[in-house]
Amino acid sequence: MLNKYLLLSLLFSLLSCNQMPEPEVEKSSPNTEESKVPSFDLPALLTAKDGQKINSKEDWENIRRPELLQLFEKEMFGKVPSNDIKVNVEERIATNNALGGKTTIKEVIFTFSNQSKELKATLLLFLPNNRTSPAPIFLGYNFDGNHTIFPDESISLPNTWMRKNTTYGMTDDTASQLSRGVKSFRWPVLNIINRGYGLATMYYGDIDPDFDDNFENGIHALFPQKPNKSEWGSLATWAWAFSKVVDYFETTNTIDHEKVIVMGHSRLGKTALWAGAVDERYAMVISNNSGCGGAALSKRKFGESINAINTRFPHWFNDNFNQYNDQEEKLPFDQHQLIALMAPRPVYIASAVGDTWADPKGEFLSGKHATPAYQLYGLNGLEIAEQPPINQPENSGHIGYHVRSGKHDLTVYDWEQYLDFADMHLNEIKD
Ligand code: GCU
């Protein structure tokens, strides 16, 4: 059975270069030539709005970090509207005997509610059975439903919107049994469990279906007003729900809530970065091929532009962000400052050499230019002048980086680097 699924999964991985049909783009002839990158000044990381130089971690934490966080919130990801959403959590063990007895799989049903409406979302948990202490855990959204990441019949199918995908047997906007396990190539559960970590994942569409519906569905339906121009888009919505997951981790004794690693691929890597910025409870943050609006510097104007992302995905960021369409030079911030918001926590940025749309060099440069924030804590960030060679991770500081061979994807190679980086850094935190 397992082998059949693994084979299917591999086949799907080969077939699915473009994993899901997306709103048609006009990729408005993105710049992919280094010689056409304009000269630009990066907004200063360690100078406050009033011109004060930031020289200590105290000034960073009390002055500059809050200033930058607010800037990203107001101009890009959007503020969470005030709310009184209740969160109720119910656990169910799917099996305690998967992977030859190595892992317990649980489903945790989150019910978000206001007085009149509710929304349910399922967190899928894999916990190592051979630990005597609470497990450190990776937390990341998946694109296609929890049932696609691991071939076990006990895992429920989502009953929310899914992007139609005939390759996965989805002939309409609902999940299909045929797609069980088809994304397991992105989620090496066995390696994660063997290394002593847990894995928690949720289908992002459970929280907010990923299409522009003028904020009618998903968690937005529980909020009486439509977001105003500085309030949240979907990325901030997904990040918000993950904070509720961390609240839940704090109540369980099987998970080490001081060792939660938030991670994500692509748009969900952008989400992981924003989640890590707004919630300092994450011990480590991982951006896999997050590109524009994630780790890549916008002012390089390489690959996906702000105009392209806002046109195709008008629901991801807030409306204020539209003012920078084709106006990257006017941005009062850039993505190195987003990476710096993780300091002093370890952050890992991964690129793929074939992923020019995500601007691998721009992703590297963000890490490099976030380094001064780490130095305020006496830590190394990403202290190399140039991108390292392909498949040679640079992980000696608190900002890890690699550029992998191949295309836009989340692979076992990427995971191996994250597991190594987590081993290196999470041991610094006492059990
Ligand atoms: C599109 C989009 C990217 C995004 C990617 C993904 O390519 O333009 O910004 O990162 O989808 O999420 O797969």
GROMACS .gro file of C-alpha atoms and ligand atoms in nm:
model
  444
    1MET     CA    1   0.000   0.000   0.000
    2LEU     CA    2   0.267   0.244   0.113
    3ASN     CA    3   0.475   0.170  -0.193
    4LYS     CA    4   0.185   0.225  -0.425
    5TYR     CA    5   0.132   0.568  -0.269
    6LEU     CA    6   0.499   0.657  -0.281
    7LEU     CA    7   0.514   0.567  -0.647
    8LEU     CA    8   0.200   0.766  -0.718
    9SER     CA    9   0.339   1.056  -0.521
   10LEU     CA   10   0.662   1.051  -0.719
   11LEU     CA   11   0.472   1.036  -1.042
   12PHE     CA   12   0.257   1.331  -0.939
   13SER     CA   13   0.568   1.520  -0.836
   14LEU     CA   14   0.705   1.474  -1.186
   15LEU     CA   15   0.377   1.566  -1.351
   16SER     CA   16   0.304   1.865  -1.138
   17CYS     CA   17   0.560   2.126  -1.236
   18ASN     CA   18   0.284   2.375  -1.204
   19GLN     CA   19   0.105   2.216  -0.917
   20MET     CA   20  -0.230   2.388  -0.945
   21PRO     CA   21  -0.398   2.600  -1.204
   22GLU     CA   22  -0.378   2.956  -1.078
   23PRO     CA   23  -0.537   3.276  -1.196
   24GLU     CA   24  -0.392   3.328  -1.542
   25VAL     CA   25  -0.091   3.549  -1.527
   26GLU     CA   26   0.047   3.773  -1.748
   27LYS     CA   27   0.387   3.731  -1.593
   28SER     CA   28   0.436   4.084  -1.736
   29SER     CA   29   0.776   3.993  -1.877
   30PRO     CA   30   0.954   3.968  -1.543
   31ASN     CA   31   1.315   4.072  -1.536
   32THR     CA   32   1.536   3.768  -1.516
   33GLU     CA   33   1.860   3.935  -1.612
   34GLU     CA   34   2.101   4.037  -1.342
   35SER     CA   35   2.232   4.317  -1.567
   36LYS     CA   36   1.887   4.477  -1.561
   37VAL     CA   37   1.863   4.496  -1.183
   38PRO     CA   38   1.840   4.868  -1.108
   39SER     CA   39   2.069   5.030  -0.858
   40PHE     CA   40   1.880   5.085  -0.535
   41ASP     CA   41   1.933   5.181  -0.174
   42LEU     CA   42   1.809   4.939   0.084
   43PRO     CA   43   1.615   5.108   0.365
   44ALA     CA   44   1.838   5.118   0.671
   45LEU     CA   45   1.789   4.839   0.917
   46LEU     CA   46   1.944   4.998   1.221
   47THR     CA   47   1.833   5.360   1.192
   48ALA     CA   48   1.503   5.450   1.356
   49LYS     CA   49   1.241   5.670   1.188
   50ASP     CA   50   1.362   5.972   1.382
   51GLY     CA   51   1.720   5.916   1.265
   52GLN     CA   52   1.844   5.757   1.586
   53LYS     CA   53   2.110   5.489   1.536
   54ILE     CA   54   2.021   5.156   1.689
   55ASN     CA   55   2.324   5.011   1.865
   56SER     CA   56   2.188   4.774   2.124
   57LYS     CA   57   1.946   4.486   2.142
   58GLU     CA   58   1.739   4.691   2.387
   59ASP     CA   59   1.694   4.973   2.135
   60TRP     CA   60   1.622   4.716   1.866
   61GLU     CA   61   1.353   4.553   2.078
   62ASN     CA   62   1.201   4.871   2.216
   63ILE     CA   63   1.231   5.108   1.921
   64ARG     CA   64   1.327   4.969   1.584
   65ARG     CA   65   1.164   4.626   1.584
   66PRO     CA   66   0.818   4.759   1.679
   67GLU     CA   67   0.854   5.034   1.420
   68LEU     CA   68   0.934   4.787   1.142
   69LEU     CA   69   0.667   4.543   1.249
   70GLN     CA   70   0.410   4.820   1.230
   71LEU     CA   71   0.534   4.929   0.891
   72PHE     CA   72   0.497   4.581   0.741
   73GLU     CA   73   0.161   4.547   0.908
   74LYS     CA   74   0.028   4.877   0.781
   75GLU     CA   75   0.173   4.874   0.430
   76MET     CA   76   0.179   4.509   0.335
   77PHE     CA   77   0.039   4.215   0.534
   78GLY     CA   78  -0.235   4.406   0.713
   79LYS     CA   79  -0.353   4.444   1.067
   80VAL     CA   80  -0.574   4.179   1.227
   81PRO     CA   81  -0.913   4.343   1.287
   82SER     CA   82  -1.022   4.349   1.649
   83ASN     CA   83  -1.230   4.044   1.720
   84ASP     CA   84  -1.374   3.823   1.982
   85ILE     CA   85  -1.343   3.491   1.809
   86LYS     CA   86  -1.366   3.191   2.039
   87VAL     CA   87  -1.146   2.893   1.971
   88ASN     CA   88  -1.244   2.547   2.077
   89VAL     CA   89  -1.021   2.245   2.026
   90GLU     CA   90  -1.105   1.875   2.012
   91GLU     CA   91  -0.851   1.598   1.963
   92ARG     CA   92  -0.897   1.261   1.804
   93ILE     CA   93  -0.637   0.988   1.761
   94ALA     CA   94  -0.640   0.868   1.402
   95THR     CA   95  -0.390   0.589   1.470
   96ASN     CA   96  -0.115   0.532   1.721
   97ASN     CA   97   0.057   0.283   1.507
   98ALA     CA   98   0.163   0.437   1.178
   99LEU     CA   99   0.509   0.391   1.025
  100GLY     CA  100   0.551   0.055   1.193
  101GLY     CA  101   0.454   0.192   1.531
  102LYS     CA  102   0.687   0.492   1.518
  103THR     CA  103   0.424   0.763   1.510
  104THR     CA  104   0.088   0.855   1.651
  105ILE     CA  105  -0.131   1.050   1.414
  106LYS     CA  106  -0.384   1.283   1.570
  107GLU     CA  107  -0.639   1.518   1.425
  108VAL     CA  108  -0.712   1.830   1.622
  109ILE     CA  109  -1.031   2.003   1.518
  110PHE     CA  110  -1.027   2.377   1.573
  111THR     CA  111  -1.365   2.548   1.587
  112PHE     CA  112  -1.345   2.923   1.548
  113SER     CA  113  -1.672   3.095   1.633
  114ASN     CA  114  -1.844   3.424   1.696
  115GLN     CA  115  -2.203   3.447   1.826
  116SER     CA  116  -2.363   3.330   1.506
  117LYS     CA  117  -2.111   3.152   1.284
  118GLU     CA  118  -1.834   2.899   1.308
  119LEU     CA  119  -1.548   2.765   1.101
  120LYS     CA  120  -1.374   2.432   1.147
  121ALA     CA  121  -1.012   2.357   1.058
  122THR     CA  122  -0.819   2.036   1.114
  123LEU     CA  123  -0.463   2.024   1.236
  124LEU     CA  124  -0.290   1.697   1.151
  125LEU     CA  125  -0.026   1.591   1.402
  126PHE     CA  126   0.246   1.330   1.377
  127LEU     CA  127   0.413   1.261   1.709
  128PRO     CA  128   0.717   1.040   1.762
  129ASN     CA  129   0.623   0.744   1.981
  130ASN     CA  130   0.968   0.682   2.119
  131ARG     CA  131   1.016   1.009   2.306
  132THR     CA  132   0.999   1.040   2.678
  133SER     CA  133   0.996   1.421   2.668
  134PRO     CA  134   0.764   1.656   2.473
  135ALA     CA  135   0.854   1.674   2.104
  136PRO     CA  136   0.990   1.981   1.926
  137ILE     CA  137   0.762   2.032   1.628
  138PHE     CA  138   0.755   2.165   1.272
  139LEU     CA  139   0.436   2.354   1.192
  140GLY     CA  140   0.351   2.427   0.829
  141TYR     CA  141   0.047   2.464   0.608
  142ASN     CA  142  -0.012   2.231   0.317
  143PHE     CA  143  -0.157   2.327  -0.023
  144ASP     CA  144  -0.380   2.035  -0.107
  145GLY     CA  145  -0.532   1.890   0.208
  146ASN     CA  146  -0.396   1.693   0.505
  147HIS     CA  147  -0.480   1.364   0.336
  148THR     CA  148  -0.235   1.440   0.053
  149ILE     CA  149   0.072   1.457   0.272
  150PHE     CA  150   0.067   1.101   0.408
  151PRO     CA  151  -0.098   0.785   0.275
  152ASP     CA  152  -0.303   0.673   0.574
  153GLU     CA  153  -0.674   0.607   0.534
  154SER     CA  154  -0.744   0.734   0.886
  155ILE     CA  155  -0.667   1.093   0.782
  156SER     CA  156  -0.981   1.294   0.704
  157LEU     CA  157  -1.042   1.471   0.377
  158PRO     CA  158  -1.113   1.844   0.401
  159ASN     CA  159  -1.469   1.938   0.322
  160THR     CA  160  -1.388   2.293   0.222
  161TRP     CA  161  -1.297   2.439  -0.114
  162MET     CA  162  -1.002   2.287  -0.298
  163ARG     CA  163  -0.862   2.406  -0.624
  164LYS     CA  164  -0.988   2.178  -0.899
  165ASN     CA  165  -0.704   1.959  -1.022
  166THR     CA  166  -0.771   1.674  -1.256
  167THR     CA  167  -0.416   1.538  -1.212
  168TYR     CA  168  -0.515   1.460  -0.853
  169GLY     CA  169  -0.858   1.327  -0.946
  170MET     CA  170  -1.031   1.647  -0.836
  171THR     CA  171  -1.281   1.720  -1.105
  172ASP     CA  172  -1.458   1.989  -0.906
  173ASP     CA  173  -1.368   2.209  -0.609
  174THR     CA  174  -1.378   1.927  -0.354
  175ALA     CA  175  -1.120   1.683  -0.219
  176SER     CA  176  -1.093   1.338  -0.370
  177GLN     CA  177  -0.989   1.002  -0.221
  178LEU     CA  178  -0.766   0.964  -0.524
  179SER     CA  179  -0.541   1.239  -0.394
  180ARG     CA  180  -0.446   1.057  -0.074
  181GLY     CA  181  -0.070   1.074  -0.031
  182VAL     CA  182  -0.003   1.254  -0.358
  183LYS     CA  183   0.202   1.526  -0.188
  184SER     CA  184   0.399   1.297   0.042
  185PHE     CA  185   0.713   1.375  -0.159
  186ARG     CA  186   0.706   1.716   0.009
  187TRP     CA  187   0.659   1.582   0.362
  188PRO     CA  188   0.918   1.320   0.462
  189VAL     CA  189   0.733   1.220   0.778
  190LEU     CA  190   0.956   0.919   0.846
  191ASN     CA  191   1.277   1.128   0.843
  192ILE     CA  192   1.117   1.390   1.068
  193ILE     CA  193   0.995   1.130   1.318
  194ASN     CA  194   1.325   0.939   1.310
  195ARG     CA  195   1.502   1.260   1.405
  196GLY     CA  196   1.278   1.299   1.711
  197TYR     CA  197   1.059   1.582   1.582
  198GLY     CA  198   0.686   1.607   1.549
  199LEU     CA  199   0.507   1.750   1.249
  200ALA     CA  200   0.188   1.955   1.251
  201THR     CA  201   0.019   2.061   0.933
  202MET     CA  202  -0.310   2.215   0.831
  203TYR     CA  203  -0.476   2.267   0.495
  204TYR     CA  204  -0.452   2.641   0.433
  205GLY     CA  205  -0.791   2.646   0.258
  206ASP     CA  206  -0.955   2.543   0.587
  207ILE     CA  207  -0.867   2.889   0.719
  208ASP     CA  208  -0.910   3.093   0.404
  209PRO     CA  209  -0.976   2.948   0.059
  210ASP     CA  210  -0.706   3.084  -0.167
  211PHE     CA  211  -0.898   3.288  -0.421
  212ASP     CA  212  -1.023   3.642  -0.435
  213ASP     CA  213  -1.381   3.642  -0.312
  214ASN     CA  214  -1.378   3.986  -0.155
  215PHE     CA  215  -1.327   3.830   0.189
  216GLU     CA  216  -1.663   3.655   0.207
  217ASN     CA  217  -1.548   3.307   0.303
  218GLY     CA  218  -1.308   3.133   0.544
  219ILE     CA  219  -1.227   3.304   0.870
  220HIS     CA  220  -1.330   3.638   0.717
  221ALA     CA  221  -1.693   3.530   0.735
  222LEU     CA  222  -1.668   3.550   1.115
  223PHE     CA  223  -1.573   3.916   1.102
  224PRO     CA  224  -1.865   4.157   1.055
  225GLN     CA  225  -1.673   4.415   0.851
  226LYS     CA  226  -1.474   4.370   0.532
  227PRO     CA  227  -1.106   4.447   0.591
  228ASN     CA  228  -1.022   4.813   0.535
  229LYS     CA  229  -0.718   4.905   0.330
  230SER     CA  230  -0.473   4.856   0.611
  231GLU     CA  231  -0.631   4.537   0.746
  232TRP     CA  232  -0.536   4.180   0.672
  233GLY     CA  233  -0.514   3.983   0.352
  234SER     CA  234  -0.505   3.604   0.338
  235LEU     CA  235  -0.137   3.567   0.431
  236ALA     CA  236  -0.199   3.746   0.762
  237THR     CA  237  -0.512   3.536   0.812
  238TRP     CA  238  -0.314   3.214   0.777
  239ALA     CA  239  -0.046   3.348   1.013
  240TRP     CA  240  -0.313   3.446   1.269
  241ALA     CA  241  -0.463   3.097   1.274
  242PHE     CA  242  -0.118   2.948   1.338
  243SER     CA  243  -0.091   3.159   1.653
  244LYS     CA  244  -0.408   2.986   1.771
  245VAL     CA  245  -0.235   2.656   1.701
  246VAL     CA  246   0.056   2.765   1.921
  247ASP     CA  247  -0.196   2.853   2.195
  248TYR     CA  248  -0.313   2.494   2.169
  249PHE     CA  249   0.045   2.359   2.180
  250GLU     CA  250   0.084   2.545   2.509
  251THR     CA  251  -0.192   2.331   2.656
  252THR     CA  252  -0.057   1.988   2.559
  253ASN     CA  253   0.219   1.791   2.722
  254THR     CA  254   0.325   1.590   2.418
  255ILE     CA  255   0.457   1.897   2.233
  256ASP     CA  256   0.743   2.119   2.343
  257HIS     CA  257   0.582   2.458   2.285
  258GLU     CA  258   0.916   2.632   2.331
  259LYS     CA  259   1.049   2.448   2.027
  260VAL     CA  260   0.795   2.522   1.759
  261ILE     CA  261   0.943   2.572   1.412
  262VAL     CA  262   0.713   2.750   1.172
  263MET     CA  263   0.785   2.665   0.811
  264GLY     CA  264   0.632   2.695   0.468
  265HIS     CA  265   0.686   2.670   0.097
  266SER     CA  266   0.626   2.951  -0.149
  267ARG     CA  267   0.313   3.153  -0.054
  268LEU     CA  268   0.312   2.949   0.264
  269GLY     CA  269   0.678   3.047   0.316
  270LYS     CA  270   0.569   3.410   0.299
  271THR     CA  271   0.307   3.313   0.557
  272ALA     CA  272   0.569   3.146   0.780
  273LEU     CA  273   0.782   3.461   0.775
  274TRP     CA  274   0.492   3.684   0.868
  275ALA     CA  275   0.384   3.436   1.137
  276GLY     CA  276   0.738   3.441   1.279
  277ALA     CA  277   0.743   3.820   1.276
  278VAL     CA  278   0.416   3.871   1.462
  279ASP     CA  279   0.448   3.586   1.708
  280GLU     CA  280   0.777   3.558   1.890
  281ARG     CA  281   0.683   3.226   2.044
  282TYR     CA  282   0.822   3.043   1.740
  283ALA     CA  283   1.170   2.921   1.820
  284MET     CA  284   1.275   2.899   1.454
  285VAL     CA  285   1.138   3.013   1.118
  286ILE     CA  286   1.184   2.855   0.774
  287SER     CA  287   1.117   3.011   0.438
  288ASN     CA  288   1.128   2.767   0.149
  289ASN     CA  289   1.131   2.937  -0.194
  290SER     CA  290   0.911   3.218  -0.059
  291GLY     CA  291   1.012   3.473  -0.323
  292CYS     CA  292   0.830   3.800  -0.376
  293GLY     CA  293   0.658   3.922  -0.060
  294GLY     CA  294   0.861   3.662   0.133
  295ALA     CA  295   1.239   3.651   0.153
  296ALA     CA  296   1.321   3.814  -0.183
  297LEU     CA  297   1.419   4.181  -0.191
  298SER     CA  298   1.155   4.375  -0.383
  299LYS     CA  299   1.378   4.661  -0.490
  300ARG     CA  300   1.587   4.432  -0.710
  301LYS     CA  301   1.290   4.404  -0.945
  302PHE     CA  302   1.395   4.056  -1.042
  303GLY     CA  303   1.143   3.778  -1.105
  304GLU     CA  304   0.795   3.835  -0.969
  305SER     CA  305   0.716   4.202  -0.916
  306ILE     CA  306   0.481   4.362  -0.667
  307ASN     CA  307   0.249   4.450  -0.951
  308ALA     CA  308   0.243   4.089  -1.071
  309ILE     CA  309   0.173   3.945  -0.727
  310ASN     CA  310  -0.096   4.200  -0.639
  311THR     CA  311  -0.267   4.158  -0.974
  312ARG     CA  312  -0.282   3.781  -0.963
  313PHE     CA  313  -0.341   3.745  -0.592
  314PRO     CA  314  -0.524   4.062  -0.484
  315HIS     CA  315  -0.633   3.891  -0.161
  316TRP     CA  316  -0.287   3.806  -0.021
  317PHE     CA  317  -0.176   4.145   0.108
  318ASN     CA  318  -0.371   4.448   0.222
  319ASP     CA  319  -0.489   4.718  -0.018
  320ASN     CA  320  -0.219   4.962   0.092
  321PHE     CA  321   0.037   4.737  -0.071
  322ASN     CA  322  -0.107   4.818  -0.415
  323GLN     CA  323   0.046   5.163  -0.401
  324TYR     CA  324   0.385   5.000  -0.465
  325ASN     CA  325   0.279   4.829  -0.788
  326ASP     CA  326   0.559   4.912  -1.031
  327GLN     CA  327   0.686   5.155  -0.767
  328GLU     CA  328   0.928   4.936  -0.574
  329GLU     CA  329   1.161   5.234  -0.535
  330LYS     CA  330   0.897   5.403  -0.318
  331LEU     CA  331   0.876   5.116  -0.069
  332PRO     CA  332   0.977   5.247   0.272
  333PHE     CA  333   1.103   4.898   0.369
  334ASP     CA  334   1.235   4.584   0.209
  335GLN     CA  335   1.232   4.216   0.288
  336HIS     CA  336   1.569   4.203   0.470
  337GLN     CA  337   1.386   4.392   0.742
  338LEU     CA  338   1.122   4.121   0.757
  339ILE     CA  339   1.395   3.860   0.806
  340ALA     CA  340   1.550   4.078   1.077
  341LEU     CA  341   1.221   4.064   1.270
  342MET     CA  342   1.309   3.700   1.349
  343ALA     CA  343   1.622   3.803   1.543
  344PRO     CA  344   1.763   3.659   1.758
  345ARG     CA  345   1.578   3.340   1.666
  346PRO     CA  346   1.732   3.117   1.401
  347VAL     CA  347   1.582   3.161   1.055
  348TYR     CA  348   1.653   2.954   0.744
  349ILE     CA  349   1.604   3.078   0.390
  350ALA     CA  350   1.609   2.826   0.105
  351SER     CA  351   1.615   2.894  -0.266
  352ALA     CA  352   1.615   2.672  -0.574
  353VAL     CA  353   1.839   2.759  -0.863
  354GLY     CA  354   1.568   2.701  -1.123
  355ASP     CA  355   1.322   2.924  -0.938
  356THR     CA  356   1.404   3.257  -1.101
  357TRP     CA  357   1.046   3.376  -1.042
  358ALA     CA  358   1.134   3.378  -0.667
  359ASP     CA  359   1.472   3.551  -0.721
  360PRO     CA  360   1.717   3.321  -0.539
  361LYS     CA  361   1.982   3.592  -0.519
  362GLY     CA  362   1.732   3.838  -0.374
  363GLU     CA  363   1.641   3.578  -0.111
  364PHE     CA  364   2.005   3.538  -0.019
  365LEU     CA  365   2.061   3.913   0.000
  366SER     CA  366   1.772   3.955   0.242
  367GLY     CA  367   1.941   3.715   0.480
  368LYS     CA  368   2.272   3.885   0.437
  369HIS     CA  369   2.130   4.233   0.501
  370ALA     CA  370   1.931   4.114   0.803
  371THR     CA  371   2.258   4.013   0.969
  372PRO     CA  372   2.323   4.339   1.163
  373ALA     CA  373   2.012   4.270   1.376
  374TYR     CA  374   2.164   3.939   1.486
  375GLN     CA  375   2.497   4.104   1.555
  376LEU     CA  376   2.324   4.323   1.814
  377TYR     CA  377   2.279   3.999   2.011
  378GLY     CA  378   2.641   3.896   1.961
  379LEU     CA  379   2.529   3.634   1.708
  380ASN     CA  380   2.636   3.563   1.354
  381GLY     CA  381   2.374   3.601   1.086
  382LEU     CA  382   2.456   3.516   0.725
  383GLU     CA  383   2.814   3.633   0.708
  384ILE     CA  384   2.921   3.547   0.356
  385ALA     CA  385   2.963   3.798   0.075
  386GLU     CA  386   2.816   3.593  -0.210
  387GLN     CA  387   2.554   3.322  -0.250
  388PRO     CA  388   2.713   2.986  -0.165
  389PRO     CA  389   2.750   2.731  -0.446
  390ILE     CA  390   2.456   2.510  -0.534
  391ASN     CA  391   2.378   2.244  -0.272
  392GLN     CA  392   2.630   2.381  -0.023
  393PRO     CA  393   2.429   2.507   0.271
  394GLU     CA  394   2.570   2.790   0.478
  395ASN     CA  395   2.446   2.719   0.825
  396SER     CA  396   2.716   2.839   1.059
  397GLY     CA  397   2.522   3.143   1.181
  398HIS     CA  398   2.169   3.209   1.301
  399ILE     CA  399   2.054   3.279   0.944
  400GLY     CA  400   2.088   2.963   0.740
  401TYR     CA  401   2.078   2.961   0.361
  402HIS     CA  402   2.106   2.723   0.072
  403VAL     CA  403   2.037   2.727  -0.297
  404ARG     CA  404   1.941   2.382  -0.411
  405SER     CA  405   1.959   2.241  -0.761
  406GLY     CA  406   1.625   2.203  -0.934
  407LYS     CA  407   1.298   2.384  -0.949
  408HIS     CA  408   1.048   2.558  -0.722
  409ASP     CA  409   0.954   2.285  -0.474
  410LEU     CA  410   0.994   2.154  -0.121
  411THR     CA  411   1.218   1.848  -0.128
  412VAL     CA  412   1.373   1.594   0.107
  413TYR     CA  413   1.704   1.775   0.056
  414ASP     CA  414   1.547   2.095   0.189
  415TRP     CA  415   1.406   1.910   0.489
  416GLU     CA  416   1.742   1.753   0.571
  417GLN     CA  417   1.891   2.103   0.599
  418TYR     CA  418   1.605   2.219   0.822
  419LEU     CA  419   1.641   1.918   1.049
  420ASP     CA  420   2.017   1.978   1.080
  421PHE     CA  421   1.962   2.348   1.148
  422ALA     CA  422   1.698   2.268   1.409
  423ASP     CA  423   1.931   2.017   1.577
  424MET     CA  424   2.202   2.282   1.591
  425HIS     CA  425   1.988   2.556   1.739
  426LEU     CA  426   1.704   2.410   1.937
  427ASN     CA  427   1.946   2.241   2.172
  428GLU     CA  428   2.033   2.592   2.288
  429ILE     CA  429   1.688   2.601   2.444
  430LYS     CA  430   1.664   2.404   2.766
  431ASP     CA  431   1.411   2.121   2.786
  432GCU     C1  432   0.290   3.187  -0.767
  432GCU     C2  433   0.316   3.323  -0.706
  432GCU     C3  434   0.428   3.318  -0.602
  432GCU     C4  435   0.402   3.207  -0.502
  432GCU     C5  436   0.379   3.078  -0.574
  432GCU     C6  437   0.337   2.961  -0.485
  432GCU     O1  438   0.397   3.152  -0.850
  432GCU     O2  439   0.343   3.412  -0.809
  432GCU     O3  440   0.438   3.441  -0.534
  432GCU     O4  441   0.509   3.200  -0.411
  432GCU     O5  442   0.273   3.092  -0.667
  432GCU     O6  443   0.287   2.983  -0.376
  432GCU     O7  444   0.350   2.848  -0.529
   0.00000   0.00000   0.00000
